[in-house]
Amino acid sequence: MAPSVRDLRPVSAAASRSASCSGGRPARGRPVAWIAFLLVLAACQAEPDLSPERWAADYERFMEAQLVDRTEAGVATGENGAVTVAYNGLAARAGLEALKQGGNAIDAAMTTSLMQVALTAGAPISYFGILSLVYYDAGTDRVYTMNAEWNTVLGESDPANIPGGLDLSSPDGMYGTEVSGRTALVGGFMKGVGAAHERFGRLPWAEIFKPSIHVAERGFPISKKVEGYWEGRAADLARLPETKATFLKEDGSPYVEGDVLRQPALAATLRAVAEQGTGYMYGGPWAGKAAAAIQADGGRMTVEDLAAYEVIWDEPLVADLGDGWELYTNPPPNAGGVAMIEAQRLAAASGLLEEGHWTESPEALRAALDVTRASLLDFLPPELAASLVGGDFTPAARVTPDHADRLWNVIQTGLPFGNWAPRGPGHSDDVVAIDGEGNIAAITHSINAVLWGKTAIVVDGITIGDPASFQQTQIARLEPGSRLPAPTQTGILFRDGRPVLGFASMGSGLHHRTFQGLLNVMRFGMTVDEAIDTPDFFMPNSDPATGALTFRVPGGKFPREVLDGTGYAYEEIFPMEARFGGEGLWVAIQRDPDTGALRAASHNRNNSAAVAW
């Protein structure tokens, strides 16, 4: 199936709700489906109210679970709908409530993502961050993609000299090196939420904000892990008066484990967006304040930058991966979809699958590490990458089997950079939602900065990161005001022409994690939770002096003989270090196209959750 975009006219939420609630009766002989239909019909007839007071017992239970990190994937099964997240299980439960009250997959995904930001104080994700969406609409049997990623700043005339950077050779350097308003970019998260809801949502717009407004007003307890956000960033949060008032206590000290963080300014802003629409942020009152704050720190962003922002709806990028598998993902200017398909092609070209699983075979692990090393080429100018691989390096070429064969030969010969050190002696969140009708929404969203960013600007509770501080080269290749390619990897897997899996990934090692998760499902026949719990390797560490790579794995999960057998230098990373140790996070929901049975799985090293109905 190759969906087109013949008709991209917006569909109002009211029309979508009416159409879904008035038709689509299941076939006879499907009693479970009839029960689901009647429940959804009842929900459609009632006035929806997503306020946590309506599901208070679960709200408290899931809030307590926010303080506990998992050691294995969360799993949930059902037939009427499911939601899974990489972080913040309470947000998933809010999304499930949207499904239970007559919403669809878009309503669930957007409710969840909005609440995730409130539950993390806008540190790793932001309402002014980025969002990418892959959506399967069961009613039309078509896949749609939406890009709400970074726009560069119209007035930025010298992007190569934007201040700042990340110094990965030291813990402090990872938090950024220089303060500047020029490091801000125009984020499309909230514009994307509005566009997705306008086109496909069913619940009233204001409803999907109720859980996030509630948690912003009432607060959430700080966990030991979240306390670490403040430990590394306390001095930066104290620099600006509004940021200090928002994220430090009255005495100027950082929040610690057990404290409750309330965000009244954020609650007021979210209520304004719920009442007035996304124009409040993109050209309205918030836009003026944001531009002023950024300019006060030397930035060049204006209200016009925000007012000009538009999401990009486009056809999906589709790859036939063999054995009946098809992958639908975001096309360029998103960069992650191309890299994801390229990696699957390289897996075939390398003979990786003939060596067994990488947790059992050093030869397979070595090949898998080499395949994912090719992602380093994404950081080079396209013309330089093309010269290294000896051929076309355009997105259209990179998703072909011929390119994979050629690139694999180059990798085996040896790239002139990023080679593995020999073995010596002995930011972001994901949401996937599926409803009872078979609609699938997979999204990734991120602040694309390290915990608020070095500049740490906050405007009426909304955080503004510093994503330009480490992407100067990529920005310099673009016309001012254009869309910056993002590495997000989000998609839907089809098998024999039918959608069977929605997934999303995040973290610095998202490319590596997605590569492994898809192979585990497609080639090794694993369920989504088995695919997540199977030991994974992370993004490698690079020596800043020599460029030599050291691969990283979760501590105690791989057999030592497999690690030693690669001949490559490696490092074992333990759970508390994983977030900054190159970890990738991948979540997914499977759907049996014949029975409608759902199986959702969340991440296995933090406070994630999978929920189903």
Coordinates of C-alpha atoms in Angstrom, one line a residue:
M1 CA 0.0 0.0 0.0
A2 CA 1.4 3.4 -0.9
P3 CA -0.8 6.1 0.6
S4 CA -1.0 9.5 -1.1
V5 CA -1.9 12.9 0.0
R6 CA -4.6 13.7 -2.4
D7 CA -6.7 15.5 0.1
L8 CA -4.9 17.3 3.0
R9 CA -7.7 19.6 3.8
P10 CA -8.2 20.1 7.6
V11 CA -10.9 18.0 9.2
S12 CA -12.6 19.7 12.2
A13 CA -12.5 18.0 15.6
A14 CA -16.3 18.1 15.7
A15 CA -16.7 16.5 12.3
S16 CA -14.2 13.8 13.2
R17 CA -16.0 13.1 16.4
S18 CA -19.4 12.9 14.8
A19 CA -18.2 10.6 12.0
S20 CA -16.6 8.2 14.4
C21 CA -19.4 8.2 16.9
S22 CA -22.1 7.6 14.3
G23 CA -20.8 4.7 12.3
G24 CA -18.2 1.9 12.0
R25 CA -20.3 -0.9 13.6
P26 CA -18.3 -4.2 14.0
A27 CA -19.3 -7.3 12.1
R28 CA -21.6 -9.9 13.6
G29 CA -19.9 -12.7 15.5
R30 CA -17.4 -10.3 17.2
P31 CA -18.8 -10.0 20.7
V32 CA -15.7 -8.3 22.2
A33 CA -15.7 -5.8 19.3
W34 CA -19.4 -5.1 20.0
I35 CA -18.7 -4.4 23.6
A36 CA -15.9 -2.0 22.7
F37 CA -18.2 -0.3 20.2
L38 CA -20.9 0.2 22.8
L39 CA -18.5 1.5 25.3
V40 CA -17.1 4.1 22.8
L41 CA -20.7 5.0 21.8
A42 CA -21.6 5.6 25.4
A43 CA -18.5 7.8 25.9
C44 CA -19.4 9.7 22.7
Q45 CA -22.8 10.4 24.1
A46 CA -21.5 11.7 27.5
E47 CA -19.7 15.0 27.9
P48 CA -16.0 14.3 28.1
D49 CA -14.1 15.5 31.1
L50 CA -10.4 14.5 31.4
S51 CA -9.9 16.2 34.8
P52 CA -7.9 13.9 37.1
E53 CA -10.7 14.2 39.7
R54 CA -12.7 11.8 37.4
W55 CA -10.0 9.1 37.7
A56 CA -8.5 10.2 41.1
A57 CA -7.6 6.7 42.3
D58 CA -5.5 5.9 39.3
Y59 CA -4.1 9.4 39.3
E60 CA -2.7 8.9 42.8
R61 CA -1.4 5.4 42.1
F62 CA 0.4 6.4 38.9
M63 CA 1.8 9.6 40.6
E64 CA 3.4 7.4 43.2
A65 CA 4.8 5.2 40.5
Q66 CA 6.5 8.2 39.0
L67 CA 9.1 7.9 41.8
V68 CA 10.1 4.3 40.8
D69 CA 12.4 3.3 38.0
R70 CA 11.7 0.1 36.1
T71 CA 14.1 -2.8 35.6
E72 CA 12.0 -4.3 32.8
A73 CA 9.6 -3.1 30.2
G74 CA 6.1 -2.2 31.3
V75 CA 3.5 -4.4 29.5
A76 CA -0.2 -3.9 28.9
T77 CA -2.7 -5.7 26.8
G78 CA -6.2 -4.9 25.6
E79 CA -8.5 -4.5 22.6
N80 CA -10.1 -1.0 23.0
G81 CA -6.9 1.1 23.1
A82 CA -3.4 1.4 24.5
V83 CA -0.8 4.0 25.2
T84 CA 2.9 3.7 26.0
V85 CA 5.6 6.1 26.9
A86 CA 9.4 6.2 27.4
Y87 CA 9.0 8.4 30.6
N88 CA 6.2 9.4 33.0
G89 CA 3.6 6.6 33.2
L90 CA 1.1 9.1 34.7
A91 CA 1.0 10.8 31.3
A92 CA 0.2 7.5 29.6
R93 CA -2.7 7.0 32.0
A94 CA -4.0 10.5 31.1
G95 CA -3.9 9.4 27.5
L96 CA -5.8 6.3 28.2
E97 CA -8.5 8.3 29.9
A98 CA -8.9 10.2 26.6
L99 CA -9.5 6.9 24.9
K100 CA -12.0 5.8 27.5
Q101 CA -14.0 9.0 27.1
G102 CA -14.5 8.7 23.4
G103 CA -11.2 10.1 22.1
N104 CA -9.1 8.5 19.4
A105 CA -5.4 7.8 19.1
I106 CA -4.5 11.5 18.3
D107 CA -6.4 12.7 21.4
A108 CA -4.6 10.1 23.5
A109 CA -1.2 10.9 22.1
M110 CA -1.5 14.7 22.4
T111 CA -3.0 14.5 26.0
T112 CA -0.1 12.3 27.0
S113 CA 2.6 14.5 25.4
L114 CA 1.2 17.7 26.9
M115 CA 1.3 16.1 30.4
Q116 CA 4.8 14.7 29.9
V117 CA 6.2 18.2 29.7
A118 CA 4.5 19.4 32.9
L119 CA 5.7 16.3 34.7
T120 CA 9.3 17.0 33.8
A121 CA 9.4 20.8 34.4
G122 CA 10.1 21.4 30.8
A123 CA 13.7 20.1 31.2
P124 CA 14.2 17.3 28.7
I125 CA 11.0 18.2 26.7
S126 CA 9.3 21.6 26.1
Y127 CA 6.1 23.1 24.9
F128 CA 8.5 25.1 22.7
G129 CA 10.4 22.1 21.6
I130 CA 9.9 19.9 18.5
L131 CA 7.4 17.2 17.6
S132 CA 7.2 14.6 14.8
L133 CA 4.2 12.4 14.0
V134 CA 3.4 9.4 12.0
Y135 CA -0.3 8.6 11.9
Y136 CA -2.3 5.7 10.5
D137 CA -6.0 6.6 9.9
A138 CA -8.0 3.4 9.9
G139 CA -11.0 5.0 8.2
T140 CA -9.1 5.9 5.1
D141 CA -6.4 3.2 5.4
R142 CA -3.7 5.9 4.8
V143 CA -0.6 7.0 6.6
Y144 CA 0.1 10.7 7.2
T145 CA 3.2 12.4 8.6
M146 CA 3.6 15.7 10.2
N147 CA 6.9 17.6 10.8
A148 CA 6.8 20.2 13.6
E149 CA 10.5 20.4 14.1
W150 CA 12.9 23.3 14.4
N151 CA 12.8 26.4 12.2
T152 CA 16.0 28.5 12.0
V153 CA 15.8 32.2 12.8
L154 CA 15.2 34.6 10.0
G155 CA 17.6 37.2 11.3
E156 CA 20.5 34.9 12.1
S157 CA 23.0 35.9 9.4
D158 CA 26.1 34.2 10.9
P159 CA 25.0 30.8 12.2
A160 CA 28.5 29.3 12.0
N161 CA 29.4 31.7 14.9
I162 CA 26.5 31.0 17.2
P163 CA 28.1 30.7 20.6
G164 CA 28.2 27.6 22.7
G165 CA 28.7 23.9 22.4
L166 CA 28.9 20.6 24.3
D167 CA 32.2 19.4 25.7
L168 CA 31.6 15.6 25.9
S169 CA 35.0 15.0 27.6
S170 CA 33.8 16.3 31.0
P171 CA 30.6 16.0 33.0
D172 CA 30.3 19.7 33.4
G173 CA 30.9 20.3 29.7
M174 CA 28.0 18.1 28.8
Y175 CA 25.7 20.8 30.2
G176 CA 26.9 23.4 27.7
T177 CA 29.7 25.9 27.4
E178 CA 28.3 29.3 26.8
V179 CA 25.1 31.4 27.4
S180 CA 23.5 33.1 24.4
G181 CA 20.0 33.9 23.2
R182 CA 21.3 33.1 19.7
T183 CA 21.2 29.4 20.7
A184 CA 17.3 29.4 20.6
L185 CA 15.4 28.0 17.6
V186 CA 11.7 28.2 16.8
G187 CA 10.1 25.1 18.1
G188 CA 6.9 23.7 16.6
F189 CA 5.7 21.4 19.4
M190 CA 2.5 23.3 20.4
K191 CA 1.8 24.3 16.8
G192 CA 2.1 20.5 16.0
V193 CA -0.3 19.6 18.8
G194 CA -2.8 22.0 17.4
A195 CA -2.5 20.9 13.8
A196 CA -2.8 17.2 14.7
H197 CA -5.8 17.8 16.8
E198 CA -7.5 20.1 14.2
R199 CA -7.0 17.5 11.5
F200 CA -7.7 14.2 13.4
G201 CA -8.8 14.9 17.0
R202 CA -12.2 14.1 18.3
L203 CA -12.4 15.5 21.8
P204 CA -12.8 19.2 22.4
W205 CA -9.5 21.1 22.2
A206 CA -9.6 22.3 25.8
E207 CA -10.1 18.8 27.2
I208 CA -6.7 17.5 26.2
F209 CA -5.1 20.2 28.4
K210 CA -6.9 19.4 31.6
P211 CA -4.5 16.8 33.0
S212 CA -1.4 18.9 32.3
I213 CA -3.0 22.0 33.8
H214 CA -3.9 19.9 36.9
V215 CA -0.4 18.7 37.5
A216 CA 1.1 22.2 36.9
E217 CA -1.3 23.6 39.5
R218 CA -1.2 20.8 42.1
G219 CA 2.4 19.9 41.6
F220 CA 4.4 16.7 41.5
P221 CA 6.9 15.1 43.9
I222 CA 10.6 15.3 42.9
S223 CA 12.2 11.8 42.5
K224 CA 15.8 11.0 43.1
K225 CA 16.4 11.0 39.3
V226 CA 14.7 14.3 38.7
E227 CA 16.7 15.8 41.6
G228 CA 19.7 15.2 39.4
Y229 CA 18.3 17.7 36.9
W230 CA 18.7 20.5 39.5
E231 CA 22.1 19.2 40.7
G232 CA 23.7 19.8 37.3
R233 CA 21.8 23.0 36.4
A234 CA 21.3 24.9 39.7
A235 CA 23.7 27.8 38.8
D236 CA 22.2 28.2 35.3
L237 CA 18.6 28.2 36.7
A238 CA 19.6 31.1 39.1
R239 CA 20.9 33.3 36.3
L240 CA 17.6 34.9 35.2
P241 CA 15.0 36.2 37.6
E242 CA 12.0 34.5 36.0
T243 CA 13.8 31.2 35.7
K244 CA 14.9 31.4 39.3
A245 CA 11.4 32.2 40.5
T246 CA 10.0 29.3 38.4
F247 CA 12.5 26.5 39.2
L248 CA 14.2 27.3 42.4
K249 CA 12.7 27.5 45.9
E250 CA 12.1 30.8 47.7
D251 CA 15.5 30.7 49.4
G252 CA 17.2 30.1 46.0
S253 CA 18.0 26.5 46.7
P254 CA 17.3 23.7 44.1
Y255 CA 14.5 21.2 44.5
V256 CA 15.5 17.9 46.0
E257 CA 13.9 14.5 46.4
G258 CA 10.6 14.6 48.2
D259 CA 9.9 18.3 47.4
V260 CA 6.7 19.1 45.4
L261 CA 7.2 21.4 42.4
R262 CA 4.2 23.6 41.5
Q263 CA 4.1 25.6 38.2
P264 CA 1.3 28.2 38.5
A265 CA 2.7 30.3 35.7
L266 CA 2.7 27.3 33.4
A267 CA -0.9 26.4 34.4
A268 CA -2.0 29.9 33.4
T269 CA -0.2 29.7 30.0
L270 CA -1.7 26.3 29.2
R271 CA -5.1 27.6 30.2
A272 CA -4.7 30.5 27.8
V273 CA -3.6 28.1 24.9
A274 CA -6.6 25.9 25.7
E275 CA -8.9 28.9 25.5
Q276 CA -7.4 30.8 22.6
G277 CA -5.6 28.2 20.5
T278 CA -1.9 27.9 19.5
G279 CA -2.0 31.5 18.2
Y280 CA -1.4 32.6 21.8
M281 CA 2.1 31.3 21.4
Y282 CA 2.7 31.8 17.7
G283 CA 2.2 35.5 17.2
G284 CA 0.1 36.3 20.3
P285 CA 1.0 37.5 23.9
W286 CA 3.5 34.7 24.7
A287 CA 5.3 35.2 21.4
G288 CA 6.1 38.8 22.3
K289 CA 7.4 37.9 25.7
A290 CA 9.5 35.0 24.3
A291 CA 11.1 37.2 21.6
A292 CA 11.9 39.9 24.2
A293 CA 13.5 37.4 26.6
I294 CA 15.6 35.8 23.8
Q295 CA 16.7 39.2 22.5
A296 CA 17.7 40.3 26.0
D297 CA 20.3 37.5 25.9
G298 CA 21.6 38.6 22.5
G299 CA 19.3 36.5 20.4
R300 CA 17.8 37.5 17.0
M301 CA 14.4 35.8 17.2
T302 CA 11.4 38.0 16.6
V303 CA 7.6 37.6 16.9
E304 CA 7.6 37.3 13.1
D305 CA 9.6 34.1 13.4
L306 CA 6.9 32.5 15.5
A307 CA 4.0 33.9 13.5
A308 CA 5.5 32.5 10.3
Y309 CA 5.9 28.9 11.7
E310 CA 3.9 26.2 9.9
V311 CA 3.8 22.5 10.3
I312 CA 4.6 20.3 7.3
W313 CA 2.1 17.6 6.3
D314 CA 3.6 15.2 3.8
E315 CA 3.4 11.7 2.4
P316 CA 5.3 9.0 4.4
L317 CA 8.7 7.7 3.4
V318 CA 8.0 4.0 2.7
A319 CA 10.5 1.2 2.5
D320 CA 9.9 -2.4 1.6
L321 CA 12.2 -4.4 3.9
G322 CA 11.3 -7.9 2.6
D323 CA 9.3 -10.8 4.0
G324 CA 6.1 -8.7 3.8
W325 CA 7.5 -5.9 6.1
E326 CA 7.0 -2.3 5.1
L327 CA 8.2 0.7 7.2
Y328 CA 6.4 4.0 7.1
T329 CA 8.2 7.0 8.6
N330 CA 8.8 10.7 8.3
P331 CA 10.3 12.0 5.0
P332 CA 12.9 14.7 4.7
P333 CA 13.5 17.4 6.0
N334 CA 13.3 15.0 8.9
A335 CA 16.7 13.1 8.9
G336 CA 15.9 10.2 11.2
G337 CA 13.6 8.3 8.8
V338 CA 16.3 8.1 6.1
A339 CA 18.9 7.0 8.7
M340 CA 16.6 4.3 10.1
I341 CA 15.9 2.8 6.7
E342 CA 19.5 3.0 5.7
A343 CA 20.4 1.0 8.9
Q344 CA 17.9 -1.8 8.1
R345 CA 19.4 -2.0 4.5
L346 CA 22.9 -2.2 6.0
A347 CA 21.8 -5.0 8.3
A348 CA 20.9 -7.1 5.2
A349 CA 24.0 -6.1 3.3
S350 CA 26.3 -7.0 6.2
G351 CA 25.1 -10.5 6.7
L352 CA 24.4 -9.6 10.3
L353 CA 21.3 -11.8 10.6
E354 CA 23.3 -14.9 9.5
E355 CA 25.5 -14.6 12.6
G356 CA 22.6 -15.0 15.2
H357 CA 21.6 -12.4 17.7
W358 CA 24.2 -9.8 18.9
T359 CA 23.6 -10.8 22.5
E360 CA 24.9 -14.3 21.7
S361 CA 27.5 -13.8 19.0
P362 CA 30.5 -11.5 19.0
E363 CA 30.5 -11.5 15.2
A364 CA 26.9 -10.3 15.1
L365 CA 27.6 -7.7 17.7
R366 CA 30.6 -6.4 15.8
A367 CA 28.5 -6.2 12.6
A368 CA 25.7 -4.4 14.4
L369 CA 28.1 -1.9 15.9
D370 CA 29.6 -1.2 12.4
V371 CA 26.2 -0.8 10.9
T372 CA 25.1 1.9 13.4
R373 CA 28.5 3.6 13.1
A374 CA 27.4 4.7 9.6
S375 CA 25.2 7.3 11.3
L376 CA 28.3 9.4 11.9
L377 CA 28.1 10.3 8.2
D378 CA 25.0 12.4 9.0
F379 CA 27.1 15.0 10.7
L380 CA 29.2 15.6 7.5
P381 CA 28.3 17.9 4.7
P382 CA 26.5 15.8 2.0
E383 CA 29.1 16.4 -0.6
L384 CA 31.9 15.2 1.7
A385 CA 29.8 12.1 2.8
A386 CA 29.2 11.4 -0.9
S387 CA 33.0 11.5 -1.7
L388 CA 33.7 9.1 1.2
V389 CA 31.1 6.5 0.1
G390 CA 32.0 6.9 -3.6
G391 CA 28.5 7.7 -4.8
D392 CA 25.2 9.6 -4.3
F393 CA 24.4 10.5 -0.7
T394 CA 21.0 12.1 -1.2
P395 CA 18.1 10.9 0.9
A396 CA 16.6 9.1 -2.2
A397 CA 19.8 7.2 -2.7
R398 CA 20.4 6.3 0.9
V399 CA 17.2 4.3 1.3
T400 CA 18.1 1.9 -1.5
P401 CA 19.7 -1.6 -1.2
D402 CA 22.5 -0.6 -3.7
H403 CA 23.6 2.2 -1.5
A404 CA 23.7 -0.1 1.5
D405 CA 25.9 -2.6 -0.4
R406 CA 28.3 0.2 -1.4
L407 CA 28.4 1.7 2.1
W408 CA 29.0 -1.6 3.8
N409 CA 32.0 -2.2 1.6
V410 CA 33.4 1.3 2.6
I411 CA 32.8 0.6 6.3
Q412 CA 34.7 -2.7 6.0
T413 CA 37.5 -1.0 4.2
G414 CA 37.7 1.6 6.9
L415 CA 36.2 5.1 7.3
P416 CA 38.8 7.9 7.7
F417 CA 37.2 8.8 11.1
G418 CA 35.2 7.3 13.9
N419 CA 36.9 3.9 14.0
W420 CA 36.7 1.6 17.0
A421 CA 39.3 1.7 19.7
P422 CA 40.9 -1.8 20.1
R423 CA 40.0 -3.6 23.3
G424 CA 42.6 -3.3 25.9
P425 CA 43.5 -5.9 28.5
G426 CA 41.1 -7.8 30.5
H427 CA 16.6 14.4 25.2
S428 CA 13.1 13.9 24.6
D429 CA 10.1 11.6 25.1
D430 CA 8.0 9.2 23.1
V431 CA 4.3 8.4 22.9
V432 CA 2.5 5.7 20.9
A433 CA -1.3 5.3 21.1
I434 CA -3.7 3.0 19.3
D435 CA -7.5 3.2 19.7
G436 CA -10.1 0.5 19.3
E437 CA -10.8 1.5 15.7
G438 CA -7.2 0.8 14.7
N439 CA -5.9 4.4 14.4
I440 CA -2.2 4.6 15.3
A441 CA -0.4 7.7 16.4
A442 CA 3.4 7.6 17.0
I443 CA 5.2 10.7 18.1
T444 CA 8.5 11.9 19.4
H445 CA 9.0 15.3 21.0
S446 CA 12.1 16.9 22.5
I447 CA 13.6 20.1 23.8
N448 CA 16.8 18.9 21.9
A449 CA 19.0 20.4 24.7
V450 CA 20.5 19.1 27.8
L451 CA 18.0 19.7 30.7
W452 CA 16.7 23.2 30.0
G453 CA 19.8 24.3 28.1
K454 CA 22.7 26.4 29.3
T455 CA 20.9 29.7 28.6
A456 CA 17.8 28.4 30.6
I457 CA 15.3 30.9 29.5
V458 CA 11.7 30.5 30.9
V459 CA 8.7 32.6 29.8
D460 CA 5.5 32.2 31.7
G461 CA 6.4 28.7 32.7
I462 CA 7.5 27.5 29.2
T463 CA 11.2 26.6 28.8
I464 CA 13.3 27.7 25.8
G465 CA 16.3 25.5 25.2
D466 CA 19.6 26.0 23.4
P467 CA 19.5 23.5 20.4
A468 CA 21.5 25.8 18.2
S469 CA 24.5 25.6 20.5
F470 CA 25.7 22.4 19.0
Q471 CA 24.1 22.5 15.5
Q472 CA 25.9 25.5 14.0
T473 CA 27.2 23.6 11.0
Q474 CA 23.8 22.1 10.1
I475 CA 22.1 25.6 10.5
A476 CA 24.8 27.2 8.3
R477 CA 23.8 24.9 5.4
L478 CA 20.2 26.3 5.4
E479 CA 18.4 29.4 4.4
P480 CA 17.4 31.5 7.4
G481 CA 13.9 30.6 8.6
S482 CA 13.9 27.1 7.0
R483 CA 13.3 23.7 8.7
L484 CA 16.3 22.1 10.4
P485 CA 16.6 18.3 9.8
A486 CA 16.0 16.4 13.1
P487 CA 17.2 12.9 13.9
T488 CA 13.9 11.7 15.4
Q489 CA 12.9 8.1 14.4
T490 CA 9.2 7.4 14.5
G491 CA 7.1 5.1 12.4
I492 CA 4.6 2.4 11.7
L493 CA 5.4 -1.1 10.6
F494 CA 3.1 -2.9 8.1
R495 CA 3.1 -6.7 7.5
D496 CA 1.5 -7.9 4.3
G497 CA -0.2 -4.6 3.7
R498 CA -1.7 -4.2 7.2
P499 CA -0.4 -2.0 10.1
V500 CA 0.9 -4.1 13.0
L501 CA 3.2 -1.9 15.0
G502 CA 3.6 1.7 16.0
F503 CA 6.9 2.9 17.6
A504 CA 8.9 5.9 18.6
S505 CA 12.4 6.4 20.0
M506 CA 14.4 9.1 21.8
G507 CA 17.7 9.7 23.6
S508 CA 21.2 10.2 22.3
G509 CA 21.3 6.6 21.3
L510 CA 17.9 6.6 19.6
H511 CA 19.3 5.4 16.2
H512 CA 21.0 2.4 17.8
R513 CA 18.0 1.5 19.9
T514 CA 15.5 1.8 17.0
F515 CA 17.8 -0.4 14.8
Q516 CA 17.8 -3.1 17.4
G517 CA 14.1 -2.9 18.3
L518 CA 13.0 -3.3 14.7
L519 CA 15.3 -6.2 14.0
N520 CA 14.2 -7.9 17.2
V521 CA 10.5 -7.7 16.1
M522 CA 10.9 -8.3 12.3
R523 CA 13.8 -10.8 12.1
F524 CA 13.8 -12.5 15.5
G525 CA 10.0 -12.8 16.1
M526 CA 10.0 -11.0 19.5
T527 CA 7.0 -9.3 21.1
V528 CA 7.5 -5.6 21.8
D529 CA 8.4 -6.2 25.5
E530 CA 10.9 -8.9 24.6
A531 CA 12.4 -6.6 22.0
I532 CA 12.8 -3.9 24.7
D533 CA 14.1 -6.2 27.5
T534 CA 16.7 -7.9 25.2
P535 CA 20.1 -6.3 26.1
D536 CA 20.9 -3.4 23.8
F537 CA 24.0 -1.4 23.0
F538 CA 24.2 2.4 23.3
M539 CA 25.6 5.2 21.3
P540 CA 29.4 4.9 21.5
N541 CA 31.7 7.2 23.3
S542 CA 34.2 9.2 21.2
D543 CA 37.6 10.2 22.5
P544 CA 37.8 14.0 21.8
A545 CA 41.6 13.8 21.1
T546 CA 41.7 10.8 18.8
G547 CA 38.1 10.2 17.6
A548 CA 38.4 6.6 18.6
L549 CA 35.1 5.0 19.5
T550 CA 34.3 2.9 22.6
F551 CA 31.0 1.0 22.5
R552 CA 28.7 1.0 25.6
V553 CA 26.3 -1.5 26.9
P554 CA 24.1 -1.8 30.0
G555 CA 26.1 -3.3 32.9
G556 CA 25.9 -7.0 33.5
K557 CA 23.6 -7.7 30.6
F558 CA 25.9 -9.1 27.9
P559 CA 28.0 -12.3 28.2
R560 CA 31.6 -11.2 28.8
E561 CA 32.8 -13.6 26.0
V562 CA 30.5 -11.8 23.5
L563 CA 31.9 -8.4 24.5
D564 CA 35.5 -9.5 24.5
G565 CA 35.0 -11.4 21.3
T566 CA 34.4 -8.2 19.3
G567 CA 37.9 -7.0 19.7
Y568 CA 36.5 -3.5 20.3
A569 CA 37.0 -1.4 23.5
Y570 CA 33.8 -1.3 25.5
E571 CA 32.3 0.3 28.7
E572 CA 29.5 -1.0 30.9
I573 CA 26.9 1.6 31.9
F574 CA 24.6 1.2 34.9
P575 CA 21.0 2.5 35.2
M576 CA 21.7 5.7 37.0
E577 CA 24.3 6.7 34.4
A578 CA 22.3 5.5 31.3
R579 CA 20.6 8.8 30.5
F580 CA 23.9 10.5 29.8
G581 CA 25.7 7.3 28.8
G582 CA 24.4 7.1 25.2
E583 CA 21.2 5.3 26.0
G584 CA 18.4 5.0 23.4
L585 CA 14.8 4.5 24.4
W586 CA 12.3 2.7 22.1
V587 CA 8.6 2.1 22.9
A588 CA 6.0 0.3 20.7
I589 CA 2.5 -1.1 20.5
Q590 CA 1.6 -4.2 18.5
R591 CA -1.8 -4.8 17.0
D592 CA -3.1 -8.1 15.7
P593 CA -4.9 -7.0 12.5
D594 CA -7.2 -10.0 12.6
T595 CA -8.4 -9.9 16.3
G596 CA -7.6 -6.3 17.2
A597 CA -5.6 -7.5 20.3
L598 CA -3.1 -4.9 21.5
R599 CA 0.2 -5.4 23.3
A600 CA 2.0 -2.3 24.5
A601 CA 5.5 -2.0 26.0
S602 CA 7.3 0.9 27.6
H603 CA 11.0 1.5 28.4
N604 CA 12.8 -0.7 30.9
R605 CA 15.1 1.7 32.8
N606 CA 12.9 4.5 34.2
N607 CA 9.4 5.5 35.3
S608 CA 7.7 4.6 32.1
A609 CA 4.4 2.7 31.7
A610 CA 2.3 1.0 29.2
V611 CA -1.5 1.0 29.7
A612 CA -4.3 -0.6 27.8
W613 CA -8.1 -1.0 27.9

